[in-house]
Coordinates of N, CA, C and O in Angstrom, one line a residue:
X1 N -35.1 263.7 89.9 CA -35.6 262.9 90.9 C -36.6 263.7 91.7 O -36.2 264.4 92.6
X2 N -37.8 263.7 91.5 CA -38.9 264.2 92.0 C -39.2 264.2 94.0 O -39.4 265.1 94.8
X3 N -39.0 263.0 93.9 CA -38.5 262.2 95.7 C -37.5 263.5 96.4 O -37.6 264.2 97.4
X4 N -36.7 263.4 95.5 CA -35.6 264.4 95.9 C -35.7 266.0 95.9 O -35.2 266.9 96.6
X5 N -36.1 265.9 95.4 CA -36.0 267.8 94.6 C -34.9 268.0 93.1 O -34.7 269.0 92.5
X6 N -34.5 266.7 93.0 CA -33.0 267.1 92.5 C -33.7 267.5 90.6 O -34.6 266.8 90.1
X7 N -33.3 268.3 90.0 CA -33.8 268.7 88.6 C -32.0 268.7 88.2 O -31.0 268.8 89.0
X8 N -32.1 268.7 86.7 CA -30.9 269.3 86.0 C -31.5 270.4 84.7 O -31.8 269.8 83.7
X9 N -31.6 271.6 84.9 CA -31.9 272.1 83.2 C -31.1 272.1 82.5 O -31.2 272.9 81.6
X10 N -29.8 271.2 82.7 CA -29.0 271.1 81.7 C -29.2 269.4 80.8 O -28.6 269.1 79.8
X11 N -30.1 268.7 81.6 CA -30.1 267.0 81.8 C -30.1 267.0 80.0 O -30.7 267.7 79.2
X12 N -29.4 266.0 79.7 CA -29.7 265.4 78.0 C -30.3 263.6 78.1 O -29.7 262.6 78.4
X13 N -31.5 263.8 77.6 CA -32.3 262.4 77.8 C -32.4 262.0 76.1 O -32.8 262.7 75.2
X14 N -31.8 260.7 75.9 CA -32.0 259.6 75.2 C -33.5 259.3 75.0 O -34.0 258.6 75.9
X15 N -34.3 259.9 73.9 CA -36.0 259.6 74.2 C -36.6 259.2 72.6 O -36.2 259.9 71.6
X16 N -37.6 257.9 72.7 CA -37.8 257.6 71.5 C -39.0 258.7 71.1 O -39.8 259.4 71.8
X17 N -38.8 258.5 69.4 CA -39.3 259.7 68.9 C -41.0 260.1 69.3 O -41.5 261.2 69.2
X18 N -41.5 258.7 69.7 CA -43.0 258.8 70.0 C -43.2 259.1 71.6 O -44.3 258.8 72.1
X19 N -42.2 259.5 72.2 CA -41.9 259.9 73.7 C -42.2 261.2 74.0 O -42.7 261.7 75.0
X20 N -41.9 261.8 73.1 CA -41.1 263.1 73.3 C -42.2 263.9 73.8 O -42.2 264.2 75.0
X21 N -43.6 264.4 72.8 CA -44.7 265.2 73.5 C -45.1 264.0 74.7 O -45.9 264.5 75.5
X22 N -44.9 263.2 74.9 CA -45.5 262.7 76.2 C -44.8 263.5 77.3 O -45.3 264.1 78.2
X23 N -43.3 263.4 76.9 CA -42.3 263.5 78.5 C -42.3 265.6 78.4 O -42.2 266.3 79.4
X24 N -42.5 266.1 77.2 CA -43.2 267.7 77.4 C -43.9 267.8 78.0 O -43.8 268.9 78.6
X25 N -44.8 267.3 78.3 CA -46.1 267.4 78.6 C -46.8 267.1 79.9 O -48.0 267.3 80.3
X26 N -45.1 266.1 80.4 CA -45.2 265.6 81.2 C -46.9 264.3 82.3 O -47.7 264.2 83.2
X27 N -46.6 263.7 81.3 CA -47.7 262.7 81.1 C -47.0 261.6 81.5 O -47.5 260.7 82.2
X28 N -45.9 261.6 81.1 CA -44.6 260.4 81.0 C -43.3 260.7 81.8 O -42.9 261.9 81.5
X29 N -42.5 260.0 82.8 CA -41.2 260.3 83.3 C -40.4 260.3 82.7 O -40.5 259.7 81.6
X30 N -39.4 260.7 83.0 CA -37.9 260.7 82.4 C -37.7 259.2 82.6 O -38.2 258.7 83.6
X31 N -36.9 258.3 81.7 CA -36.4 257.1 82.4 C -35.2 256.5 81.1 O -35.6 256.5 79.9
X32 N -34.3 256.1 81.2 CA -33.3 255.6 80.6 C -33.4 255.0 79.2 O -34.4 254.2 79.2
X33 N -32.9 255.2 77.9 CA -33.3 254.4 76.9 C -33.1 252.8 76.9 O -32.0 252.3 77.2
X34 N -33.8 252.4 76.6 CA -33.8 251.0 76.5 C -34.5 250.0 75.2 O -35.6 249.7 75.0
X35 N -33.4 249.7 74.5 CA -33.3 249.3 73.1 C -33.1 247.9 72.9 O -32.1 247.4 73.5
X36 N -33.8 247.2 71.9 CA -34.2 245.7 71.8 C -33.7 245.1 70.9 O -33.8 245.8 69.9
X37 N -33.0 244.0 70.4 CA -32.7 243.5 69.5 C -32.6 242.2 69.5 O -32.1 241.8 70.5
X38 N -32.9 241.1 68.2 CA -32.3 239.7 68.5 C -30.4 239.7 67.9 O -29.8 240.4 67.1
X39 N -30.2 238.5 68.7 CA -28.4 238.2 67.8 C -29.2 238.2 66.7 O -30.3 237.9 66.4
X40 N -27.9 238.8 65.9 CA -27.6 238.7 64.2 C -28.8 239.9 63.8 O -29.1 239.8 62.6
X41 N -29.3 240.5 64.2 CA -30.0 241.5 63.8 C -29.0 242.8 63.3 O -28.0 243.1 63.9
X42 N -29.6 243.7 62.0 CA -28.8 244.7 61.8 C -30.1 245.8 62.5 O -31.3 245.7 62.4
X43 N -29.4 247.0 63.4 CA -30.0 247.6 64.2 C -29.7 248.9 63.4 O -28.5 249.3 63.4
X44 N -31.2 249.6 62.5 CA -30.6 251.2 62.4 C -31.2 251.6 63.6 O -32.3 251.3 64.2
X45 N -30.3 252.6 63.9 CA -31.1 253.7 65.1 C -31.0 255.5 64.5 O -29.9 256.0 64.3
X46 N -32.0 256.1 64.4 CA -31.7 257.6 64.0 C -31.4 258.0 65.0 O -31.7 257.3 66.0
X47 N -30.9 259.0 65.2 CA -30.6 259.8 66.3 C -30.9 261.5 66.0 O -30.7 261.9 64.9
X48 N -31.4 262.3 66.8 CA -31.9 263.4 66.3 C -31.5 264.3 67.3 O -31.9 264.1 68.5
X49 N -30.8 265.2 67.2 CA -29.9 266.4 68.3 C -31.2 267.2 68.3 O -31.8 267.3 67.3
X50 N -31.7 268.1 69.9 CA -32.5 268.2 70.1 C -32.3 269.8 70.8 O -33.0 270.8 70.7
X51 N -30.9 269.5 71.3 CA -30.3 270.6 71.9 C -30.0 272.0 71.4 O -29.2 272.4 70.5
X52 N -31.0 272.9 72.4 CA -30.8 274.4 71.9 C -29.0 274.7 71.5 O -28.1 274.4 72.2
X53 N -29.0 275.2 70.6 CA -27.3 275.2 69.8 C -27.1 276.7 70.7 O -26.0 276.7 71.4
X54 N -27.8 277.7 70.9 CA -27.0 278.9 71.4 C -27.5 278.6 73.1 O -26.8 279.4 73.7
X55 N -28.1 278.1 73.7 CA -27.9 277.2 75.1 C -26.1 277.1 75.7 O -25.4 277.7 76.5
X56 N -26.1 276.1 74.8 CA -24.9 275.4 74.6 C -23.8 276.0 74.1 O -22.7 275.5 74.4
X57 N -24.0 277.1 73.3 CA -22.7 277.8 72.8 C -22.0 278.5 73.8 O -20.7 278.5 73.9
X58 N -22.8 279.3 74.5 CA -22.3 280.5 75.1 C -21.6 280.9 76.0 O -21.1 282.0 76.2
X59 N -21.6 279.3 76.8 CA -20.6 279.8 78.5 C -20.6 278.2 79.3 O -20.6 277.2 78.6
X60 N -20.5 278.2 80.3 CA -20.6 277.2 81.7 C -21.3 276.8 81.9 O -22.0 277.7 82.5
X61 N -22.0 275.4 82.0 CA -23.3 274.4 81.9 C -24.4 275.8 83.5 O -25.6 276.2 83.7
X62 N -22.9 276.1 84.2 CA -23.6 276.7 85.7 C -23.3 278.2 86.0 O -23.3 278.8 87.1
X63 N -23.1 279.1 84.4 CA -22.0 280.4 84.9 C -22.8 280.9 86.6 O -22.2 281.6 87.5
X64 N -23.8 280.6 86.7 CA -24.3 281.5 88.5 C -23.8 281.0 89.3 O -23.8 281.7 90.3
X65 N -23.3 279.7 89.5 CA -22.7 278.5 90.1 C -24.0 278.2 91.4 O -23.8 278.3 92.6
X66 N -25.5 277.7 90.6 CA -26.2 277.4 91.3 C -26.2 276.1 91.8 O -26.3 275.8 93.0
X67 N -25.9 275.2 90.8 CA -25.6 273.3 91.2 C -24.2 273.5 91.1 O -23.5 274.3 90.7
X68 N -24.1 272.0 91.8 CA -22.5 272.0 91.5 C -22.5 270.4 91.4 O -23.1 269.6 92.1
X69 N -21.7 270.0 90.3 CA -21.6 268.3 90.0 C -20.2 268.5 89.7 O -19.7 269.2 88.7
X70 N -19.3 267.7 90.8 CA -18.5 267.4 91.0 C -17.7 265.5 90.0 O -16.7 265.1 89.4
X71 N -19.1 265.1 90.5 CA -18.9 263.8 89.9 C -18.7 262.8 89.3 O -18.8 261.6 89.3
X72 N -18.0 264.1 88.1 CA -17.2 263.2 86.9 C -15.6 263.7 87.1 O -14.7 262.9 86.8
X73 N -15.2 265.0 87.7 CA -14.0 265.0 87.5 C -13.6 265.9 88.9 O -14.0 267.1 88.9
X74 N -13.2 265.6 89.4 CA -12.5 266.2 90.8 C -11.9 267.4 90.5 O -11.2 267.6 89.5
X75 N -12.0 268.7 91.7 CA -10.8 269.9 91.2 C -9.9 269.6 91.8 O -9.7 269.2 92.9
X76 N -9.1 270.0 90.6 CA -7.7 269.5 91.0 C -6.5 271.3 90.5 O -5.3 271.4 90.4
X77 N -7.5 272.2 90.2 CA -6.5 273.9 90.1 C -7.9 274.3 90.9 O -9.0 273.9 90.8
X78 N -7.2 275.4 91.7 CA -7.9 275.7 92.5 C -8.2 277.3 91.9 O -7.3 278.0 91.5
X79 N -9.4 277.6 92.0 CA -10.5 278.6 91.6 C -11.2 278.1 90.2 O -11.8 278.9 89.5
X80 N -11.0 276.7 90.0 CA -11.4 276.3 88.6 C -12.0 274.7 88.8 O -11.6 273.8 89.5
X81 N -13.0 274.7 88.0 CA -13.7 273.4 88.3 C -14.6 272.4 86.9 O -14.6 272.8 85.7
X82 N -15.0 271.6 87.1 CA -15.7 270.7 86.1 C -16.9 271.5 85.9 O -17.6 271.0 84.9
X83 N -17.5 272.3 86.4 CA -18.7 273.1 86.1 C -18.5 274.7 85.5 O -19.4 275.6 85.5
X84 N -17.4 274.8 85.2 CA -17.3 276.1 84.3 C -16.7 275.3 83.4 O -15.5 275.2 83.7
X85 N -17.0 274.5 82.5 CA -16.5 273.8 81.2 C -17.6 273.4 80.8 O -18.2 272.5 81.3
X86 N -18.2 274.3 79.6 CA -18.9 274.1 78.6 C -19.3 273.1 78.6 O -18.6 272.4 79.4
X87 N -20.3 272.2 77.9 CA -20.9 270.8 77.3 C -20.3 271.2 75.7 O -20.3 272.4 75.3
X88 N -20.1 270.3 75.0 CA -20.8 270.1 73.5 C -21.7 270.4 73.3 O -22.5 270.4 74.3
X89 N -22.2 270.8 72.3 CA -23.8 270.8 71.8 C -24.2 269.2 70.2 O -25.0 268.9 69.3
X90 N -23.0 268.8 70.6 CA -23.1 267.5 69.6 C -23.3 266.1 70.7 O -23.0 266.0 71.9
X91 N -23.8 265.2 69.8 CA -24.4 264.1 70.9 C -23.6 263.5 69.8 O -23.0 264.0 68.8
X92 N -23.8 262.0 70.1 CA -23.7 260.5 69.8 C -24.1 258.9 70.4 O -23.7 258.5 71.5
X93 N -24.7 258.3 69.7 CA -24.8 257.1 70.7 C -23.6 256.2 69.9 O -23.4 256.0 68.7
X94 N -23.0 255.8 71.2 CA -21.9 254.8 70.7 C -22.0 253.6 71.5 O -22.1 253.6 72.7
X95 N -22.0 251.9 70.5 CA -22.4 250.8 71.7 C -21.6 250.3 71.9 O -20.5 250.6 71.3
X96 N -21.6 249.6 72.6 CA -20.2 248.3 73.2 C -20.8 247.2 72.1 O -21.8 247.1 71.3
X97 N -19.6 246.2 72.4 CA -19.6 245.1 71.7 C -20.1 244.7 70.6 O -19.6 243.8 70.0
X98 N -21.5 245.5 70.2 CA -21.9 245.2 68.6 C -20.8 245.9 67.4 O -20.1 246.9 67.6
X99 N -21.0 244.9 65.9 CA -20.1 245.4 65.2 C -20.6 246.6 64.1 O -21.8 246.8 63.9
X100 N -19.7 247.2 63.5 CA -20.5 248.6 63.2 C -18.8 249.3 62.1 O -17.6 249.1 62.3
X101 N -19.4 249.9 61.4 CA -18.4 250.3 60.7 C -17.9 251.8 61.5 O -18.6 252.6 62.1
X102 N -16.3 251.8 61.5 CA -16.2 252.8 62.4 C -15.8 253.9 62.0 O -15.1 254.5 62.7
X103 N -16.1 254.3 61.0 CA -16.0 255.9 59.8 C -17.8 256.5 59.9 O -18.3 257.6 59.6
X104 N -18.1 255.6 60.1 CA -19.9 255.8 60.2 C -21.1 256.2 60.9 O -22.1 257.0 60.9
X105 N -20.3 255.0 62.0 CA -21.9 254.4 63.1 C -21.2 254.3 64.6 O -21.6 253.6 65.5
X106 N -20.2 255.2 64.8 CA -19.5 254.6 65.9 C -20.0 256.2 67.3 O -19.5 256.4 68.3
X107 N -20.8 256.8 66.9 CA -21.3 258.0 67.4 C -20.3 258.8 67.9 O -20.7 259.6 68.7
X108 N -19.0 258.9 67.6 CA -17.5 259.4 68.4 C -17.1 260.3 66.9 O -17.5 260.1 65.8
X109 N -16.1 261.6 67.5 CA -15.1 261.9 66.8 C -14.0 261.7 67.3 O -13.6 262.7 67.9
X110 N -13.0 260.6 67.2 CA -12.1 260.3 67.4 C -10.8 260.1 66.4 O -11.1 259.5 65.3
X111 N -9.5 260.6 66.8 CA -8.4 260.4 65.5 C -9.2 261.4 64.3 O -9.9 262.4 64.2
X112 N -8.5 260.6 63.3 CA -8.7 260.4 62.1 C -10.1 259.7 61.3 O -10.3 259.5 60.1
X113 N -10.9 259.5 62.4 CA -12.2 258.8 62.2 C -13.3 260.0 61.5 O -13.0 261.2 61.7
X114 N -14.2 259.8 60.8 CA -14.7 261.1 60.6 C -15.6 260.8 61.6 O -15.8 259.7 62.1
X115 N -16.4 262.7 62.1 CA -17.1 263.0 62.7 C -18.6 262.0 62.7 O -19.2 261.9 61.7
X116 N -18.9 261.5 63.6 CA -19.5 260.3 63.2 C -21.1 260.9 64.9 O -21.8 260.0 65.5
X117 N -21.2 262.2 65.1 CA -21.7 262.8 66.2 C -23.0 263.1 65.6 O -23.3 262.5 64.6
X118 N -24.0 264.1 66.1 CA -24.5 264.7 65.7 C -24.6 266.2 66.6 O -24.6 266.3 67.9
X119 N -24.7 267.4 65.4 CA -24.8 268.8 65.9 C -26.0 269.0 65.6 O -26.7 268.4 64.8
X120 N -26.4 270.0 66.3 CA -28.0 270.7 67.0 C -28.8 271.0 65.3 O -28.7 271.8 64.3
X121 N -29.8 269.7 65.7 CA -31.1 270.4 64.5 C -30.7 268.9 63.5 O -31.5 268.6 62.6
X122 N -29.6 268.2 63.6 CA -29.3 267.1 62.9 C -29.7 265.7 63.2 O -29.9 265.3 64.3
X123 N -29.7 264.8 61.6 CA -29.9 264.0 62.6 C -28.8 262.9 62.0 O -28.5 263.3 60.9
X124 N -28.4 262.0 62.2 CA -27.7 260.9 61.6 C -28.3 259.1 62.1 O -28.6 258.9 63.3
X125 N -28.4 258.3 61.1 CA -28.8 256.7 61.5 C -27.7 256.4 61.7 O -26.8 256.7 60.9
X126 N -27.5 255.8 62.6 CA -26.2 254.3 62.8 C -26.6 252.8 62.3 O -27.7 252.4 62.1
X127 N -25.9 252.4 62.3 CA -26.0 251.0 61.8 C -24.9 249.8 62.7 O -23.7 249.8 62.7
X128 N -26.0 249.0 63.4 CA -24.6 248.0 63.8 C -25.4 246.7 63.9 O -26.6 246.6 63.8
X129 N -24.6 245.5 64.1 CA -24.7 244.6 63.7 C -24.7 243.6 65.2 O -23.7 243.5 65.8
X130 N -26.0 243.1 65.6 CA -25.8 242.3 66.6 C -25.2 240.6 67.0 O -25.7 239.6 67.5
X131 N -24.0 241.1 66.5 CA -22.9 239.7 66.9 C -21.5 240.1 66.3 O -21.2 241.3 66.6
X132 N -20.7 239.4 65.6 CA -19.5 240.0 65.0 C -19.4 239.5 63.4 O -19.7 238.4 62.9
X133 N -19.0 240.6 62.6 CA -18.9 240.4 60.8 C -17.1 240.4 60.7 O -16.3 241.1 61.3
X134 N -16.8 239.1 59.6 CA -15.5 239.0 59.6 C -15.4 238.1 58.5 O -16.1 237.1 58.4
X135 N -14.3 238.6 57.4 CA -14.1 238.0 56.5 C -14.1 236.2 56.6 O -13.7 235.7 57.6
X136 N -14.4 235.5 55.7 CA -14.1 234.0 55.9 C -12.6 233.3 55.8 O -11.8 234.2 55.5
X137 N -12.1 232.4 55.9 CA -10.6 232.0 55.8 C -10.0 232.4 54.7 O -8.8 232.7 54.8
X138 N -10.8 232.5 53.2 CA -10.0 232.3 52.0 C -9.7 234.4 51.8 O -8.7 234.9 51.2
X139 N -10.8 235.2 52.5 CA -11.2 236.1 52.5 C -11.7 236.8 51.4 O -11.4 238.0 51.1
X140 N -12.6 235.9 50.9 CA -13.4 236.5 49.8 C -15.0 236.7 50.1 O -15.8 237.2 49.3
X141 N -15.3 236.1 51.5 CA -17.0 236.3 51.7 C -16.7 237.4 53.2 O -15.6 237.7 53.8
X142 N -18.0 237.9 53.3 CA -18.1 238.3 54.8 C -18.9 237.5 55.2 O -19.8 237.0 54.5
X143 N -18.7 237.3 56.5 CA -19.9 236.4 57.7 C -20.3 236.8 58.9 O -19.6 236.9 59.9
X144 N -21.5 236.9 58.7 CA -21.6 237.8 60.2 C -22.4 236.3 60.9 O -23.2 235.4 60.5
X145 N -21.8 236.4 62.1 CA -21.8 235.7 63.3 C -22.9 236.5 64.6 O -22.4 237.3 65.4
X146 N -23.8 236.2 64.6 CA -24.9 236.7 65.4 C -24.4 236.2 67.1 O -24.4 235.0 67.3
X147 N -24.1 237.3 68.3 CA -24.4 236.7 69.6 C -25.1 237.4 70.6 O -25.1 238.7 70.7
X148 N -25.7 236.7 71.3 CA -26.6 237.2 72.1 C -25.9 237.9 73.1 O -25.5 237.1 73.8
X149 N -25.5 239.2 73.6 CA -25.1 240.3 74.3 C -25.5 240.5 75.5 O -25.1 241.4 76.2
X150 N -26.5 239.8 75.8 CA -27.1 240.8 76.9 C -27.4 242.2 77.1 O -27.7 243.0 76.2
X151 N -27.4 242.4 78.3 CA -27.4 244.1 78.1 C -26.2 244.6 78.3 O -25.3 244.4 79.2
X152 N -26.1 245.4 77.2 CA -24.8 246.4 76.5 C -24.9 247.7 76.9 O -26.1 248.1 77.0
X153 N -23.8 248.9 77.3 CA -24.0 250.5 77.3 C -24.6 251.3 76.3 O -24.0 250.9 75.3
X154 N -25.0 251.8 76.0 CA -25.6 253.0 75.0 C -24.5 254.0 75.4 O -24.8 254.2 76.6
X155 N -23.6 254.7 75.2 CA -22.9 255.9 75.5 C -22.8 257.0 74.7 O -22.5 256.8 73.5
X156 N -23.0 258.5 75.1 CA -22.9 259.6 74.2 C -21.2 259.8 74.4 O -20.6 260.1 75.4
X157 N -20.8 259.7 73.0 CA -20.0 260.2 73.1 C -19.4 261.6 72.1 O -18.3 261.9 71.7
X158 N -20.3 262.1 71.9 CA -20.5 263.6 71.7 C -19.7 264.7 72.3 O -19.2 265.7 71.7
X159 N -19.4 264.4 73.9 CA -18.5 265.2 74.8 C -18.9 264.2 75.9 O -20.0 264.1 76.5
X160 N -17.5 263.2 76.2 CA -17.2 262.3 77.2 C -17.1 262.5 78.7 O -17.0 261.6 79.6
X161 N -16.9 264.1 78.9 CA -16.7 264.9 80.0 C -17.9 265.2 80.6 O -18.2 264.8 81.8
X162 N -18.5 266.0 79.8 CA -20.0 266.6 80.5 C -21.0 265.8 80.6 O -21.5 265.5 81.7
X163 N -21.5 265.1 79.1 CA -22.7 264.6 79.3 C -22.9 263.8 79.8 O -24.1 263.7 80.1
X164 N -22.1 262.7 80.2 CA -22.6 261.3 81.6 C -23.2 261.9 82.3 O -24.3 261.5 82.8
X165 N -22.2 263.8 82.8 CA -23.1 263.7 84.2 C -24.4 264.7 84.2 O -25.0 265.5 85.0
X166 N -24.5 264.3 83.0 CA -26.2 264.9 82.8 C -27.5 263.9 82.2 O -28.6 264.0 81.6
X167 N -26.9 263.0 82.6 CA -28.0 261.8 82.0 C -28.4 261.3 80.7 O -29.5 260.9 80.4
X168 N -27.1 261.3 79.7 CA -26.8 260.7 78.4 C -26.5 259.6 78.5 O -25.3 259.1 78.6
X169 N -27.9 258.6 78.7 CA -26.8 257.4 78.6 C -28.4 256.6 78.1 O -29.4 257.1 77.7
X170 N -27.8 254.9 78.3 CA -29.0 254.4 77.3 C -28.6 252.6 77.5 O -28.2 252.3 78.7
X171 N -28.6 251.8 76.9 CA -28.6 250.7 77.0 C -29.4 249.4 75.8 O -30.6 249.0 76.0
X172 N -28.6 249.1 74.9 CA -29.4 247.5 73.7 C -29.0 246.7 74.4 O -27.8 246.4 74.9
X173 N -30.3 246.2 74.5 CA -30.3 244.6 75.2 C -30.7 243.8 73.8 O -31.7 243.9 73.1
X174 N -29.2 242.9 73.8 CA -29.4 242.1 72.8 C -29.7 240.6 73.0 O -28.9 239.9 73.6
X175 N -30.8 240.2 72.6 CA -31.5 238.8 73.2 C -31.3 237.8 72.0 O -30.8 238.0 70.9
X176 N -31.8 236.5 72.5 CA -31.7 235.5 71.6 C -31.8 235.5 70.0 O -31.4 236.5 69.5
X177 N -32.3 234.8 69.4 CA -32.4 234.7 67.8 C -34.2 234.8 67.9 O -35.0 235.6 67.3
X178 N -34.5 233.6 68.7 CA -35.8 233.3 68.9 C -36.6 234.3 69.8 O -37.8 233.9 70.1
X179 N -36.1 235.7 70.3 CA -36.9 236.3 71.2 C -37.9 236.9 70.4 O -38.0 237.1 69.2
X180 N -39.0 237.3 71.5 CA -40.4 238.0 71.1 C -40.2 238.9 72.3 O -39.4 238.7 73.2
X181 N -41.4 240.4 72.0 CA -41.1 240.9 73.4 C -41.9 242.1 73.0 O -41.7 242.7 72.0
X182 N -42.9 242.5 74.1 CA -44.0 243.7 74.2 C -43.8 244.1 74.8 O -43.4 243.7 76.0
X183 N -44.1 245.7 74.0 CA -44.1 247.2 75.2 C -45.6 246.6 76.4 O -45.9 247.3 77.3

């Protein structure tokens, strides 16, 4: 926040691929991803990890303890805090309500799911589907059912702890059948 003073050199921004020398270069602000789609549309998104890997390997988002972001998780042992706990260096975008195979496209490693994230220098496409897919009564077809969502979360869920509070986040706004719509 420039207004502010406030910087993060740890911040992880969600930025499309034709963004990127803009916002180096600073030509262009930082500002939220914001992703389009009609119901019933299949949405690939690549995703491309950006993040220095030995950054991120080595220690505490703050080992000097210059900032302090309190804001995702309160201290609760005392001489120990949410800012000496490493980040991930793996991202993911994971959506709400669209349907998506969840061994795949679900940007999470969760359970027994495979690793479905991405690590530093990688990139992985997701695929999901804007409405819901479900076998038919006899269960021999699939049918996908297209609905209009509105606007939905984008979430990294790469490391659920750190990166919210560094600006991993994003948002598909899923519109009608019939939508049109210019940058």
């Amino acid at each position: 926040n420039k207004h502010f003073g406030i910087t993060d050199p740890n911040a992880i921004l969600f930025v499309e691929a034709a963004d990127v020398s803009k916002l180096k270069s600073g030509s262009k602000d930082p500002e939220p991803l914001i992703l389009r789609a009609r119901a019933g549309d299949c949405i690939h998104v690549t995703l491309t990890n950006k993040i220095d890997p030995v950054h991120h390997r080595d220690g505490p988002d703050d080992p000097e303890g210059k900032t302090w972001s309190y804001n995702m998780v309160p201290p609760i042992v005392p001489g120990f805090s949410f800012n000496q706990v490493r980040s991930s260096n793996h991202v993911g975008l994971h959506p709400q309500l669209v349907d998506y195979n969840l061994q795949t496209s679900d940007g999470a490693h969760v359970g027994l799911n495979d690793d479905s994230t991405v690590g530093p220098g990688d990139s992985k496409t997701y695929l999901w589907y804007a409405g819901d897919i479900a076998t038919n009564k006899k269960g021999n077809r699939i049918v996908g059912t297209p609905y209009e969502f509105g606007a939905i979360a984008l979430q990294d869920m790469g490391d659920v702890i750190k990166h919210a509070s560094h600006g991993a986040i994003g948002a598909l706004i899923v519109e009608p059948q019939c939508s049109r719509w210019d940058d």
